[in-house]
Short mmCIF file of N, CA and C in Angstrom, two decimals:
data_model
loop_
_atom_site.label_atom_id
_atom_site.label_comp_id
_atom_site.label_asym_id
_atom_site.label_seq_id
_atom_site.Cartn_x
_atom_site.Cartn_y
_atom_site.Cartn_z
N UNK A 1 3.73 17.68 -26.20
CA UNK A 1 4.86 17.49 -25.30
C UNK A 1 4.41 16.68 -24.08
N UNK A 2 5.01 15.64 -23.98
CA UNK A 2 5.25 15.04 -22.71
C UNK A 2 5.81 15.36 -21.63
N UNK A 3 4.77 15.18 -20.15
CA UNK A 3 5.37 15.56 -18.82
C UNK A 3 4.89 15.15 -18.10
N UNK A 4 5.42 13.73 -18.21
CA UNK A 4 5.27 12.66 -17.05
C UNK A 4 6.53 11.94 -17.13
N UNK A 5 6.88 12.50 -15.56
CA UNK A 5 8.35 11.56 -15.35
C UNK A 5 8.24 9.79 -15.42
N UNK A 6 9.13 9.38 -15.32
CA UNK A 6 9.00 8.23 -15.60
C UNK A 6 10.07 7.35 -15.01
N UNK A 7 11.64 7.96 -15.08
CA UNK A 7 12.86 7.78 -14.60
C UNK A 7 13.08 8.80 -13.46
N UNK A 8 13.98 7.96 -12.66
CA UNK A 8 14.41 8.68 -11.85
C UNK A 8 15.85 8.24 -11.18
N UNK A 9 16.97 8.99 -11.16
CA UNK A 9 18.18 8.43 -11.15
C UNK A 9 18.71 8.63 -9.59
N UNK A 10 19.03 7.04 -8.83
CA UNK A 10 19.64 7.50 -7.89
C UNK A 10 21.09 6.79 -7.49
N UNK A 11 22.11 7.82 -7.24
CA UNK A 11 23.33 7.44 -6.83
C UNK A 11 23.86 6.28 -6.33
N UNK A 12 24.17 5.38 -6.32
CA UNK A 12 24.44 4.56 -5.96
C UNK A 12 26.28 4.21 -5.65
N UNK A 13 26.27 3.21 -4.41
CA UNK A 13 27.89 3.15 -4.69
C UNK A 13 28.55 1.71 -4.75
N UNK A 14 27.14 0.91 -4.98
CA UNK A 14 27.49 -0.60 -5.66
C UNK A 14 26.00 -0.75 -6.10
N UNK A 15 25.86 -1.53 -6.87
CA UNK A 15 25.00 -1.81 -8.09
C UNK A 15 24.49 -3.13 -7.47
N UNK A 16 25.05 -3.72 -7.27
CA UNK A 16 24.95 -5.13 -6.47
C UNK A 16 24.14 -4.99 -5.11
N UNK A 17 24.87 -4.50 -4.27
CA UNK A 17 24.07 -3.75 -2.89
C UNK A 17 23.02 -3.65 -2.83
N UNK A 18 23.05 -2.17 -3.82
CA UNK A 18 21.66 -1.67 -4.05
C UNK A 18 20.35 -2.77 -5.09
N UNK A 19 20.98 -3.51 -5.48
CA UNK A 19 20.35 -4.11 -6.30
C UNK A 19 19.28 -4.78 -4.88
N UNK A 20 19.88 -5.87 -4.56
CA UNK A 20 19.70 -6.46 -2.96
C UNK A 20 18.65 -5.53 -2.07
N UNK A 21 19.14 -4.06 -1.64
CA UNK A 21 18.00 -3.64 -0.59
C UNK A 21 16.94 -3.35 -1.25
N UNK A 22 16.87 -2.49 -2.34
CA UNK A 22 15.94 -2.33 -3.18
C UNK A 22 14.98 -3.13 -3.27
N UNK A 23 15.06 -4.67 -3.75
CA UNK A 23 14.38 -5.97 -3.80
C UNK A 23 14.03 -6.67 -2.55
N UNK A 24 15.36 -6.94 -2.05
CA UNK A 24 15.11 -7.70 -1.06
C UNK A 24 14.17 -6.93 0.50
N UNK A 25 14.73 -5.60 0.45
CA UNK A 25 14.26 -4.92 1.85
C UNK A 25 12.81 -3.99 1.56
N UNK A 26 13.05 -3.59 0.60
CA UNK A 26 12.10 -2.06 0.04
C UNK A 26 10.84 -3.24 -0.57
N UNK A 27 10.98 -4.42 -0.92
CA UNK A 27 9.85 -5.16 -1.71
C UNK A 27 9.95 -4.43 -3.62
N UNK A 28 10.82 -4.12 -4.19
CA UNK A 28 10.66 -3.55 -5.12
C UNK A 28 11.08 -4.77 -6.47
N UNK A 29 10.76 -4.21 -7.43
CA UNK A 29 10.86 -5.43 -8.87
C UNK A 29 12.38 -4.94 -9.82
N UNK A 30 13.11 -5.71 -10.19
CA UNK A 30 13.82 -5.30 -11.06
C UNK A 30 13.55 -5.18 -12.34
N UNK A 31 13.62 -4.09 -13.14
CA UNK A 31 13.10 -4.11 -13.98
C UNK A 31 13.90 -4.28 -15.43
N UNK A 32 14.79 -4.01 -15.12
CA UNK A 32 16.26 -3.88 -16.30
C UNK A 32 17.69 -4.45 -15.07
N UNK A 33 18.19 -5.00 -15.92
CA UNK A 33 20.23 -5.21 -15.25
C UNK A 33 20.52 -6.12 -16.45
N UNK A 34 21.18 -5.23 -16.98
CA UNK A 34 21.51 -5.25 -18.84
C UNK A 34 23.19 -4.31 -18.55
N UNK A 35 24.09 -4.83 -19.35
CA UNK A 35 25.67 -4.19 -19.10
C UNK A 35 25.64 -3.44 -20.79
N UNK A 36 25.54 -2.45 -20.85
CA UNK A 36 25.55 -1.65 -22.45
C UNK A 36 26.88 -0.86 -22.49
N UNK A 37 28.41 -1.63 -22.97
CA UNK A 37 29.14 -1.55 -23.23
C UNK A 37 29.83 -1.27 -21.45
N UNK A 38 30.36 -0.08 -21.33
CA UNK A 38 31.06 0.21 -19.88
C UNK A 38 30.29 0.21 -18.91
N UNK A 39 29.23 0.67 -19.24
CA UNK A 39 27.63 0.84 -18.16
C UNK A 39 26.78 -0.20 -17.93
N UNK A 40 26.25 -0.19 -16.40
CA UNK A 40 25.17 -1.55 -16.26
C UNK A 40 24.06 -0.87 -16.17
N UNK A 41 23.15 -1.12 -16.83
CA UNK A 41 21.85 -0.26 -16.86
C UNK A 41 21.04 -1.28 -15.76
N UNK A 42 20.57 -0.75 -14.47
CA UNK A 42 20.21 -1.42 -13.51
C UNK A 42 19.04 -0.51 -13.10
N UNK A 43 17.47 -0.85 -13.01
CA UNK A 43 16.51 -0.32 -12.58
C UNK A 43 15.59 -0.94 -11.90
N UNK A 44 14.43 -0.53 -10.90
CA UNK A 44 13.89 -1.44 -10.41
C UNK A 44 13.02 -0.12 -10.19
N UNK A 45 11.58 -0.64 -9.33
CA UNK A 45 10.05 0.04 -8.86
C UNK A 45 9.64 -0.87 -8.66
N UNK A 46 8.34 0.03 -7.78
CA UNK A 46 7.20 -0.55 -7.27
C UNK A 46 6.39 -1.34 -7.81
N UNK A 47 5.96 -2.28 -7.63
CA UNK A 47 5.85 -3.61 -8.45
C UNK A 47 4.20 -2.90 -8.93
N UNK A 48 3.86 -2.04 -8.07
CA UNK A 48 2.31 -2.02 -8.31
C UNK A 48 2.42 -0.57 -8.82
N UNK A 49 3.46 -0.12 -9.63
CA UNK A 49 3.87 0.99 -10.23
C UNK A 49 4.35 0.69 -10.81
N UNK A 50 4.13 0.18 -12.70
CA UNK A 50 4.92 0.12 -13.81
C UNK A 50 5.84 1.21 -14.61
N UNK A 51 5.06 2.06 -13.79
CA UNK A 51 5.25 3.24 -15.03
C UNK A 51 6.00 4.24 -14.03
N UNK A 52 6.77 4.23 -13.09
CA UNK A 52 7.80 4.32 -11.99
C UNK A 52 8.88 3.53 -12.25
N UNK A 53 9.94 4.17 -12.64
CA UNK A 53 11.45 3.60 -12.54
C UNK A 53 12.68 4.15 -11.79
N UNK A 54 13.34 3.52 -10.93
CA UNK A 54 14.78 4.06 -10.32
C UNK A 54 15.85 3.68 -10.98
N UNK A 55 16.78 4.14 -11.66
CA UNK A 55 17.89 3.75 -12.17
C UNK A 55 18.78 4.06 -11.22
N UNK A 56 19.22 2.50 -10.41
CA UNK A 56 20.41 2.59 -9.78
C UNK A 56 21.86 3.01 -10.26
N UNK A 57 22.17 3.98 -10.45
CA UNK A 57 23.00 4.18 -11.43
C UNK A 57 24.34 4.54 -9.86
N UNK A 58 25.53 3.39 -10.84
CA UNK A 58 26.90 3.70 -9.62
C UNK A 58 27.64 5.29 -10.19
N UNK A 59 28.32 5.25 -9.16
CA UNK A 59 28.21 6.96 -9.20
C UNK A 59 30.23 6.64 -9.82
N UNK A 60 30.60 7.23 -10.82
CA UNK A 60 31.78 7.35 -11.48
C UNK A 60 31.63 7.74 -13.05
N UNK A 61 33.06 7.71 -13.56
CA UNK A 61 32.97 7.54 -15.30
C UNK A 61 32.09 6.61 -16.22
N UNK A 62 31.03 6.79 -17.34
CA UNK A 62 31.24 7.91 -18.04
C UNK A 62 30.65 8.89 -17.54
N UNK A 63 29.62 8.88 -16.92
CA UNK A 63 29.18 10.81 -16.36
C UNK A 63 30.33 11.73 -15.43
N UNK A 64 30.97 11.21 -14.79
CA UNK A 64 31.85 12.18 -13.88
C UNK A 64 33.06 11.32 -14.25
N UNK A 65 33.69 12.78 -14.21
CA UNK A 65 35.50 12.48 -13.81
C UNK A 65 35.69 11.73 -12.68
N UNK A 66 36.59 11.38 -12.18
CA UNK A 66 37.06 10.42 -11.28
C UNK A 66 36.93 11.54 -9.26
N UNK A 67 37.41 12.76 -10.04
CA UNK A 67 37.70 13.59 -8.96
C UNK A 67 35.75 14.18 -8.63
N UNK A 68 35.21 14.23 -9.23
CA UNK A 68 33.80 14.73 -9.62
C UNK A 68 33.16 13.27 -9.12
N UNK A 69 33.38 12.23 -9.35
CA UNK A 69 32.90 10.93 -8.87
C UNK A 69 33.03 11.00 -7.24
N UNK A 70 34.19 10.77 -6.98
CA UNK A 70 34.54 11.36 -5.26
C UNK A 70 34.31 12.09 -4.57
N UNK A 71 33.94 13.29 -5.20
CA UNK A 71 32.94 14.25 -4.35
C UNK A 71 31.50 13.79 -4.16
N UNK A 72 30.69 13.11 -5.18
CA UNK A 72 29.16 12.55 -5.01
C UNK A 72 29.56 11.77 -4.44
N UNK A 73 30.66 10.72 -4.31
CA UNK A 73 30.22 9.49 -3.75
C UNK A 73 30.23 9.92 -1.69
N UNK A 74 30.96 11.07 -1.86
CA UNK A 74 31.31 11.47 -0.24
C UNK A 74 30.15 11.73 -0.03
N UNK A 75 29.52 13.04 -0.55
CA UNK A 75 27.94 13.39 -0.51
C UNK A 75 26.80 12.16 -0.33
N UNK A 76 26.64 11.21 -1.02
CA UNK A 76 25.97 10.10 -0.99
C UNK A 76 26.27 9.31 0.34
N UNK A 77 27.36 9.00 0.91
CA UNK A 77 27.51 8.23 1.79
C UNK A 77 27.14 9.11 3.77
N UNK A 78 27.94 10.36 2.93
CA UNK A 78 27.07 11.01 4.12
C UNK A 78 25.68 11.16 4.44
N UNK A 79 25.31 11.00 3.62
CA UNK A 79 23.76 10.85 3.72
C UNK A 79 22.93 12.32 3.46
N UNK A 80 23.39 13.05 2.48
CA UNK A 80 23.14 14.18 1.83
C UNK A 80 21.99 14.27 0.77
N UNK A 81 21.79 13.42 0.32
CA UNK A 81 20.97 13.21 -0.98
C UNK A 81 19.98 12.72 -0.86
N UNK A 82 18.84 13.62 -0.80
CA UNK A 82 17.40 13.32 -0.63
C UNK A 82 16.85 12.81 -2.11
N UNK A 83 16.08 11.50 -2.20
CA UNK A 83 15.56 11.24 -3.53
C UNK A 83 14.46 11.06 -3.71
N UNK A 84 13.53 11.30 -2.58
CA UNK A 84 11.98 11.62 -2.66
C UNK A 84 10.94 10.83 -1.61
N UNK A 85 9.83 10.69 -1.80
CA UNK A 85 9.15 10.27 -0.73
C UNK A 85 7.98 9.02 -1.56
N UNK A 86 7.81 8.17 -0.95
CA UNK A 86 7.42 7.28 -1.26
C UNK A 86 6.19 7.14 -0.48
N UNK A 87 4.58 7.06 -1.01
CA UNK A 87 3.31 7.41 0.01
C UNK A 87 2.96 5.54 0.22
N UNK A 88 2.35 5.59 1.62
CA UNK A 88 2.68 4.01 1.95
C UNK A 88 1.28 4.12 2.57
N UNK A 89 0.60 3.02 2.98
CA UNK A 89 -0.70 2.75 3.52
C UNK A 89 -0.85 2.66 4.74
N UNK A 90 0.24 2.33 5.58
CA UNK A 90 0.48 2.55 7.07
C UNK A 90 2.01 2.86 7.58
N UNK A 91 2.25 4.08 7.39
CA UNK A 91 4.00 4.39 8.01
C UNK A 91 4.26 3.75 9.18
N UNK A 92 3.90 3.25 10.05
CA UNK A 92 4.28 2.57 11.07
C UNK A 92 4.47 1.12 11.19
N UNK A 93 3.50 0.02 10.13
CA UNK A 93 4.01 -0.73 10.09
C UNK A 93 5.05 -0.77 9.04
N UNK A 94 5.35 0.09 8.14
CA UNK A 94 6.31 -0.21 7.24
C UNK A 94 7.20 -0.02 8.26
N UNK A 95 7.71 0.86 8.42
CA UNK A 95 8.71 1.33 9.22
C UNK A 95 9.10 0.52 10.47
N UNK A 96 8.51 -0.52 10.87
CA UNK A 96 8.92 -1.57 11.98
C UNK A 96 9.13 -2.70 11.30
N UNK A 97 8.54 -3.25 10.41
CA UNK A 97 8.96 -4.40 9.35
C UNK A 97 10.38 -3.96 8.69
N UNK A 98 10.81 -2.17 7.57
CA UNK A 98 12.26 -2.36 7.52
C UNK A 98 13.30 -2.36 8.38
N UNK A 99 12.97 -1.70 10.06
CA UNK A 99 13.97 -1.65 10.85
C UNK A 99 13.89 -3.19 11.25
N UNK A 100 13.23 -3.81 11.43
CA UNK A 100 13.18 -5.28 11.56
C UNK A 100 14.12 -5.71 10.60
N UNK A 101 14.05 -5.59 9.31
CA UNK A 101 14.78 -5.91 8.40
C UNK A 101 16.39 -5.21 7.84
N UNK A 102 16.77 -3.99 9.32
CA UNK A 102 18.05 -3.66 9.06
C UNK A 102 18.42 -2.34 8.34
N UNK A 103 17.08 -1.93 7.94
CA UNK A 103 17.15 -0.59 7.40
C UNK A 103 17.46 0.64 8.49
N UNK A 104 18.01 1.65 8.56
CA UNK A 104 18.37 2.85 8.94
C UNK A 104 17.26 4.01 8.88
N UNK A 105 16.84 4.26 9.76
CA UNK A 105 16.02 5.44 10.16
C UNK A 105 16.52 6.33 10.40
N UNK A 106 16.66 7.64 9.85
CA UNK A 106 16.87 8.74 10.36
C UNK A 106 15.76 9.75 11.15
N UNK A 107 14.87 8.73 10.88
CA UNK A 107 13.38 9.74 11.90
C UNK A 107 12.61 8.57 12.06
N UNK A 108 12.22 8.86 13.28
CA UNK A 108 11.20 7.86 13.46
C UNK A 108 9.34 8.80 12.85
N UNK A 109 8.73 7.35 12.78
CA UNK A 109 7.24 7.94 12.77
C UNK A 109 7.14 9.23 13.13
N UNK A 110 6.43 10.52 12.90
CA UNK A 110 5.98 11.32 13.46
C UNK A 110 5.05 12.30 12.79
N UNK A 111 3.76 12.70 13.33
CA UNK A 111 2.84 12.94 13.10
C UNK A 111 3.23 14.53 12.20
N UNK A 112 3.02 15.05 11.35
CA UNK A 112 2.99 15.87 9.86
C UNK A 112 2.05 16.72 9.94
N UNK A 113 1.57 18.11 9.37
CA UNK A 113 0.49 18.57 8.75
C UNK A 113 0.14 17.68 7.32
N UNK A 114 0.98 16.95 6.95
CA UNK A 114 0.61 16.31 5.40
C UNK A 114 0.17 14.38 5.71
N UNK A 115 -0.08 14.55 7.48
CA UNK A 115 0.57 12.96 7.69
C UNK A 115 1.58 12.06 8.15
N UNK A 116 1.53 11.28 8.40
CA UNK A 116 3.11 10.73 9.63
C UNK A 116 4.18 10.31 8.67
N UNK A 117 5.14 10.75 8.81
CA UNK A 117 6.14 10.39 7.88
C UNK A 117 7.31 10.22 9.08
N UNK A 118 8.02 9.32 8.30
CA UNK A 118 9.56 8.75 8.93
C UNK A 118 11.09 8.47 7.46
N UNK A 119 11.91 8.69 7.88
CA UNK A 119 12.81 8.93 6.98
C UNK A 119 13.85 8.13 6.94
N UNK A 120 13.77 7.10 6.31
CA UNK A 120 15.05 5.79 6.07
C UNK A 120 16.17 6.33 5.21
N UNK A 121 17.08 5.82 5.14
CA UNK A 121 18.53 5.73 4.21
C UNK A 121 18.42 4.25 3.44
N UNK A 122 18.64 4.43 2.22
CA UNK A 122 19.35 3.12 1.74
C UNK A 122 20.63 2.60 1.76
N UNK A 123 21.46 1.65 1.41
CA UNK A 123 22.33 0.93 1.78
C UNK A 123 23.55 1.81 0.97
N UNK A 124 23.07 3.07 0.57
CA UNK A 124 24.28 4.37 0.07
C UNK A 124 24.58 5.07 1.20
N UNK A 125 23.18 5.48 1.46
CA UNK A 125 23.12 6.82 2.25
C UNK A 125 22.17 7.83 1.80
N UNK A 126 21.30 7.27 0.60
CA UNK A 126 20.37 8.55 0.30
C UNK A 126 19.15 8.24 1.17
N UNK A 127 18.38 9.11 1.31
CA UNK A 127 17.14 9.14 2.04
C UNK A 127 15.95 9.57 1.41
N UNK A 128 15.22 8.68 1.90
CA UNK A 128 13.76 8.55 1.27
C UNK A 128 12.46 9.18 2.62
N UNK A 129 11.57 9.70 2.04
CA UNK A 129 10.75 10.01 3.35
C UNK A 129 9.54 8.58 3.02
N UNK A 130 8.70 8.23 4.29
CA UNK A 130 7.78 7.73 4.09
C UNK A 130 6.63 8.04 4.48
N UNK A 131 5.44 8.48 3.79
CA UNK A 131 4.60 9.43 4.05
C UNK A 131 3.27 8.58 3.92
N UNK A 132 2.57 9.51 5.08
CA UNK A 132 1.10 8.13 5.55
C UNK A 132 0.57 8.91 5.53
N UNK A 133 -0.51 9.51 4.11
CA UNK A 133 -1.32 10.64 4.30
C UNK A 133 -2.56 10.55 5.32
N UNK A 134 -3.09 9.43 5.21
CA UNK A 134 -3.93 8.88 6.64
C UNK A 134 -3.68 9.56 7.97
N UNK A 135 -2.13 9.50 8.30
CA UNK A 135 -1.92 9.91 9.32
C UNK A 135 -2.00 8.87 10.67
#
């Protein structure tokens, strides 16, 4: 049995958007944007992480009802949906290069028992931590 993640699905509320910060702001690779019948299968990672995938997946039908769609997409935009932490080599210059570049901080730098971490939003509303085990 296998147990190593590999995928990882995050909400999205344009495909396009997210396609854009992902690449353009985060430095990340696309890895798939393929349309398989009603669905756009859209993924991207860390370029120096193959074996790491995000499936930007837009948040509606076929997985949710329409009314079930509208509740995540409220959740998502409020900025409710934590999708994990990403370990970086210096949190401080990342974190002044994406606010340079327009990204949303919900925390600035600050020093951790695990390391300095700071906490961005993407162009949904989910939030990512950024963690500098260095410190």
């Amino acid at each position: 049995m296998s147990t190593r993640l590999s995928h990882v699905t995050v909400p999205v509320l344009d495909q396009d958007s997210a396609k854009a910060f992902y690449t353009e702001k985060l430095g990340f690779e696309v890895r798939d944007d393929m349309t398989l019948g009603d669905l756009r299968w859209l993924t991207v990672g860390p370029k120096d992480q193959p074996d790491v995938v995000l499936v930007l997946r837009k948040v509606g039908p076929p997985e949710y009802d329409e009314e079930t769609a509208g509740q995540l997409r409220d959740l998502v935009s409020k900025g409710v949906i934590g999708v994990g932490v990403l370990h970086v080599d210096d949190v401080r210059a990342l974190h002044k290069r994406l606010r340079a570049a327009g990204v949303t901080f919900v925390q600035e730098p600050v020093k951790r028992p695990h390391g300095t971490e700071a906490v961005f939003r993407d162009d949904s509303g989910n939030w990512f931590s950024l963690t500098d085990a260095r410190g």
